[in-house]
Amino acid sequence: METLMKRNSAHLMGPMSLTSGEPLSLRANSRYAHSMSGGAGGSGIRISRSTSYGGQLSSGGGSYDYQFPGANSGSFTIFNMINGNAALSICCDNAHLAAEDFKIKLDYEMGMRQAVEADVARMRKMLDDTNMTSLHLEGDIESLKEELIKLTKYHKTDLAELRSHIGGRVEVDVDAPKGQDLTKIMEEMRDKYERVALKNQEEVKAWHDSQITVVQVEVAQNTTALKEANSCLSETRRRLQTMEIELQSILALKASLEATLREVEMRYNMEIEKYNEIILRLQAELTRLRDDTQQVKESSKTVQTKVVTVTQTLVDGKVVSESKDVQASEKVVSA
């Protein structure tokens, strides 16, 4: 877009010079327009077609070079102007590309600058930390110096008191044999204590190694026992789970059997109640029958009847022979 605007501005700037490709001045433009229009009173020309950049201008196939001697120079000028505009557009494109390159370089430099600024900020932070540490150390040094001054002061005071105490004593010179060399005695005692300390250190080291060995053995044993206990615990848990599963199944079976037992008891109770009702009804009927029988026995009377069968033989209306058959029978008559 910027290149197109530059090209349009180049076209608006007018024709270019023949030699340098720079824009012509206003006076040169007016002269060029005056020459193209044929002067102040000329009729002017109209360029209809151009066969080539350096070719002659024609209108209808005829040549007007003898009539317009400035036409060729005008077309040549236009060609030079076009070339100048093309060169200017190329320069503008090159400048645009160079600007893009500079922009990329600027972005890269800005990134480098930001990285350097970050490093500088980090280094400044490290410097601040170092300064703070230095201040703390300086404070410690000052406190140590003060403590050293106090100790020196106390030492001088104690030394002065000791000197004054020693100065107040009475010195008595006694002829005595030369004493032992205290430095030598101290060296011997130091060597002795160093040997004792080294021996104790070796004994402590040996005891420590033996204790470490014992502890390692105990740890190994405890590890083995722990593994066995873990395996036993796992087996116990597995058995517990199995037994819990069996217990659940047994409880379920117990519940189902109890439900079945309750159903059977209910059914048997219903049947027993039905049979008891039947028995009670039969007993009631039996009692009633017994009562009826007893009542019948008490209130009945026995009636004995005799049936006499008489057989007579009649002859001419007269009884010739007669026979009798007597049968006894009982008839129960209710009162």
JSON list of C-alpha atoms in Angstrom, two decimals, residues 162-240:
[
{"chain": "A", "resi": 162, "resn": "LEU", "atom": "CA", "xyz": [46.45, -10.35, 89.83]},
{"chain": "A", "resi": 163, "resn": "ARG", "atom": "CA", "xyz": [49.50, -8.11, 89.64]},
{"chain": "A", "resi": 164, "resn": "SER", "atom": "CA", "xyz": [48.32, -6.03, 92.55]},
{"chain": "A", "resi": 165, "resn": "HIS", "atom": "CA", "xyz": [47.62, -9.22, 94.50]},
{"chain": "A", "resi": 166, "resn": "ILE", "atom": "CA", "xyz": [51.05, -10.61, 93.67]},
{"chain": "A", "resi": 167, "resn": "GLY", "atom": "CA", "xyz": [52.70, -7.27, 94.42]},
{"chain": "A", "resi": 168, "resn": "GLY", "atom": "CA", "xyz": [51.28, -7.30, 97.95]},
{"chain": "A", "resi": 169, "resn": "ARG", "atom": "CA", "xyz": [52.85, -10.64, 98.76]},
{"chain": "A", "resi": 170, "resn": "VAL", "atom": "CA", "xyz": [56.05, -11.13, 100.63]},
{"chain": "A", "resi": 171, "resn": "GLU", "atom": "CA", "xyz": [58.69, -12.80, 98.56]},
{"chain": "A", "resi": 172, "resn": "VAL", "atom": "CA", "xyz": [60.77, -15.31, 100.46]},
{"chain": "A", "resi": 173, "resn": "ASP", "atom": "CA", "xyz": [63.75, -16.85, 98.72]},
{"chain": "A", "resi": 174, "resn": "VAL", "atom": "CA", "xyz": [64.34, -20.39, 99.81]},
{"chain": "A", "resi": 175, "resn": "ASP", "atom": "CA", "xyz": [67.17, -22.51, 98.64]},
{"chain": "A", "resi": 176, "resn": "ALA", "atom": "CA", "xyz": [65.53, -25.52, 97.13]},
{"chain": "A", "resi": 177, "resn": "PRO", "atom": "CA", "xyz": [66.53, -28.03, 94.57]},
{"chain": "A", "resi": 178, "resn": "LYS", "atom": "CA", "xyz": [65.72, -27.23, 90.99]},
{"chain": "A", "resi": 179, "resn": "GLY", "atom": "CA", "xyz": [62.23, -28.25, 90.11]},
{"chain": "A", "resi": 180, "resn": "GLN", "atom": "CA", "xyz": [61.17, -30.36, 87.23]},
{"chain": "A", "resi": 181, "resn": "ASP", "atom": "CA", "xyz": [60.64, -29.02, 83.75]},
{"chain": "A", "resi": 182, "resn": "LEU", "atom": "CA", "xyz": [56.94, -28.23, 83.59]},
{"chain": "A", "resi": 183, "resn": "THR", "atom": "CA", "xyz": [57.01, -27.97, 79.81]},
{"chain": "A", "resi": 184, "resn": "LYS", "atom": "CA", "xyz": [58.37, -31.46, 79.49]},
{"chain": "A", "resi": 185, "resn": "ILE", "atom": "CA", "xyz": [55.87, -32.77, 82.02]},
{"chain": "A", "resi": 186, "resn": "MET", "atom": "CA", "xyz": [53.05, -31.08, 80.09]},
{"chain": "A", "resi": 187, "resn": "GLU", "atom": "CA", "xyz": [54.28, -32.58, 76.83]},
{"chain": "A", "resi": 188, "resn": "GLU", "atom": "CA", "xyz": [54.40, -36.04, 78.39]},
{"chain": "A", "resi": 189, "resn": "MET", "atom": "CA", "xyz": [50.93, -35.62, 79.86]},
{"chain": "A", "resi": 190, "resn": "ARG", "atom": "CA", "xyz": [49.65, -34.34, 76.50]},
{"chain": "A", "resi": 191, "resn": "ASP", "atom": "CA", "xyz": [51.15, -37.36, 74.70]},
{"chain": "A", "resi": 192, "resn": "LYS", "atom": "CA", "xyz": [49.70, -39.67, 77.32]},
{"chain": "A", "resi": 193, "resn": "TYR", "atom": "CA", "xyz": [46.23, -38.16, 77.04]},
{"chain": "A", "resi": 194, "resn": "GLU", "atom": "CA", "xyz": [46.44, -38.20, 73.23]},
{"chain": "A", "resi": 195, "resn": "ARG", "atom": "CA", "xyz": [47.30, -41.90, 73.31]},
{"chain": "A", "resi": 196, "resn": "VAL", "atom": "CA", "xyz": [44.48, -42.55, 75.76]},
{"chain": "A", "resi": 197, "resn": "ALA", "atom": "CA", "xyz": [42.08, -40.51, 73.62]},
{"chain": "A", "resi": 198, "resn": "LEU", "atom": "CA", "xyz": [43.19, -42.34, 70.47]},
{"chain": "A", "resi": 199, "resn": "LYS", "atom": "CA", "xyz": [42.77, -45.68, 72.23]},
{"chain": "A", "resi": 200, "resn": "ASN", "atom": "CA", "xyz": [39.34, -44.70, 73.48]},
{"chain": "A", "resi": 201, "resn": "GLN", "atom": "CA", "xyz": [38.42, -43.50, 70.00]},
{"chain": "A", "resi": 202, "resn": "GLU", "atom": "CA", "xyz": [39.49, -46.83, 68.50]},
{"chain": "A", "resi": 203, "resn": "GLU", "atom": "CA", "xyz": [37.58, -48.72, 71.18]},
{"chain": "A", "resi": 204, "resn": "VAL", "atom": "CA", "xyz": [34.49, -46.60, 70.61]},
{"chain": "A", "resi": 205, "resn": "LYS", "atom": "CA", "xyz": [34.81, -47.12, 66.86]},
{"chain": "A", "resi": 206, "resn": "ALA", "atom": "CA", "xyz": [35.15, -50.89, 67.30]},
{"chain": "A", "resi": 207, "resn": "TRP", "atom": "CA", "xyz": [32.20, -50.92, 69.69]},
{"chain": "A", "resi": 208, "resn": "HIS", "atom": "CA", "xyz": [30.19, -48.82, 67.26]},
{"chain": "A", "resi": 209, "resn": "ASP", "atom": "CA", "xyz": [31.05, -51.18, 64.38]},
{"chain": "A", "resi": 210, "resn": "SER", "atom": "CA", "xyz": [30.08, -54.19, 66.49]},
{"chain": "A", "resi": 211, "resn": "GLN", "atom": "CA", "xyz": [26.82, -52.51, 67.48]},
{"chain": "A", "resi": 212, "resn": "ILE", "atom": "CA", "xyz": [26.15, -51.65, 63.85]},
{"chain": "A", "resi": 213, "resn": "THR", "atom": "CA", "xyz": [26.75, -55.29, 62.91]},
{"chain": "A", "resi": 214, "resn": "VAL", "atom": "CA", "xyz": [24.43, -56.48, 65.68]},
{"chain": "A", "resi": 215, "resn": "VAL", "atom": "CA", "xyz": [21.80, -53.96, 64.65]},
{"chain": "A", "resi": 216, "resn": "GLN", "atom": "CA", "xyz": [22.09, -55.02, 61.02]},
{"chain": "A", "resi": 217, "resn": "VAL", "atom": "CA", "xyz": [21.70, -58.68, 62.02]},
{"chain": "A", "resi": 218, "resn": "GLU", "atom": "CA", "xyz": [18.69, -57.78, 64.15]},
{"chain": "A", "resi": 219, "resn": "VAL", "atom": "CA", "xyz": [17.26, -55.73, 61.32]},
{"chain": "A", "resi": 220, "resn": "ALA", "atom": "CA", "xyz": [17.72, -58.66, 58.93]},
{"chain": "A", "resi": 221, "resn": "GLN", "atom": "CA", "xyz": [16.10, -61.02, 61.42]},
{"chain": "A", "resi": 222, "resn": "ASN", "atom": "CA", "xyz": [13.31, -58.58, 62.11]},
{"chain": "A", "resi": 223, "resn": "THR", "atom": "CA", "xyz": [12.85, -58.12, 58.38]},
{"chain": "A", "resi": 224, "resn": "THR", "atom": "CA", "xyz": [12.55, -61.88, 57.92]},
{"chain": "A", "resi": 225, "resn": "ALA", "atom": "CA", "xyz": [10.17, -62.11, 60.85]},
{"chain": "A", "resi": 226, "resn": "LEU", "atom": "CA", "xyz": [8.23, -59.16, 59.50]},
{"chain": "A", "resi": 227, "resn": "LYS", "atom": "CA", "xyz": [7.95, -60.84, 56.11]},
{"chain": "A", "resi": 228, "resn": "GLU", "atom": "CA", "xyz": [6.78, -64.07, 57.77]},
{"chain": "A", "resi": 229, "resn": "ALA", "atom": "CA", "xyz": [4.33, -62.12, 59.91]},
{"chain": "A", "resi": 230, "resn": "ASN", "atom": "CA", "xyz": [3.06, -60.29, 56.85]},
{"chain": "A", "resi": 231, "resn": "SER", "atom": "CA", "xyz": [2.60, -63.56, 54.98]},
{"chain": "A", "resi": 232, "resn": "CYS", "atom": "CA", "xyz": [0.89, -65.08, 58.03]},
{"chain": "A", "resi": 233, "resn": "LEU", "atom": "CA", "xyz": [-1.27, -61.98, 58.34]},
{"chain": "A", "resi": 234, "resn": "SER", "atom": "CA", "xyz": [-2.16, -62.19, 54.66]},
{"chain": "A", "resi": 235, "resn": "GLU", "atom": "CA", "xyz": [-3.04, -65.87, 55.04]},
{"chain": "A", "resi": 236, "resn": "THR", "atom": "CA", "xyz": [-5.08, -65.09, 58.16]},
{"chain": "A", "resi": 237, "resn": "ARG", "atom": "CA", "xyz": [-6.88, -62.29, 56.37]},
{"chain": "A", "resi": 238, "resn": "ARG", "atom": "CA", "xyz": [-7.59, -64.59, 53.45]},
{"chain": "A", "resi": 239, "resn": "ARG", "atom": "CA", "xyz": [-8.93, -67.27, 55.81]},
{"chain": "A", "resi": 240, "resn": "LEU", "atom": "CA", "xyz": [-10.93, -64.63, 57.67]}
]
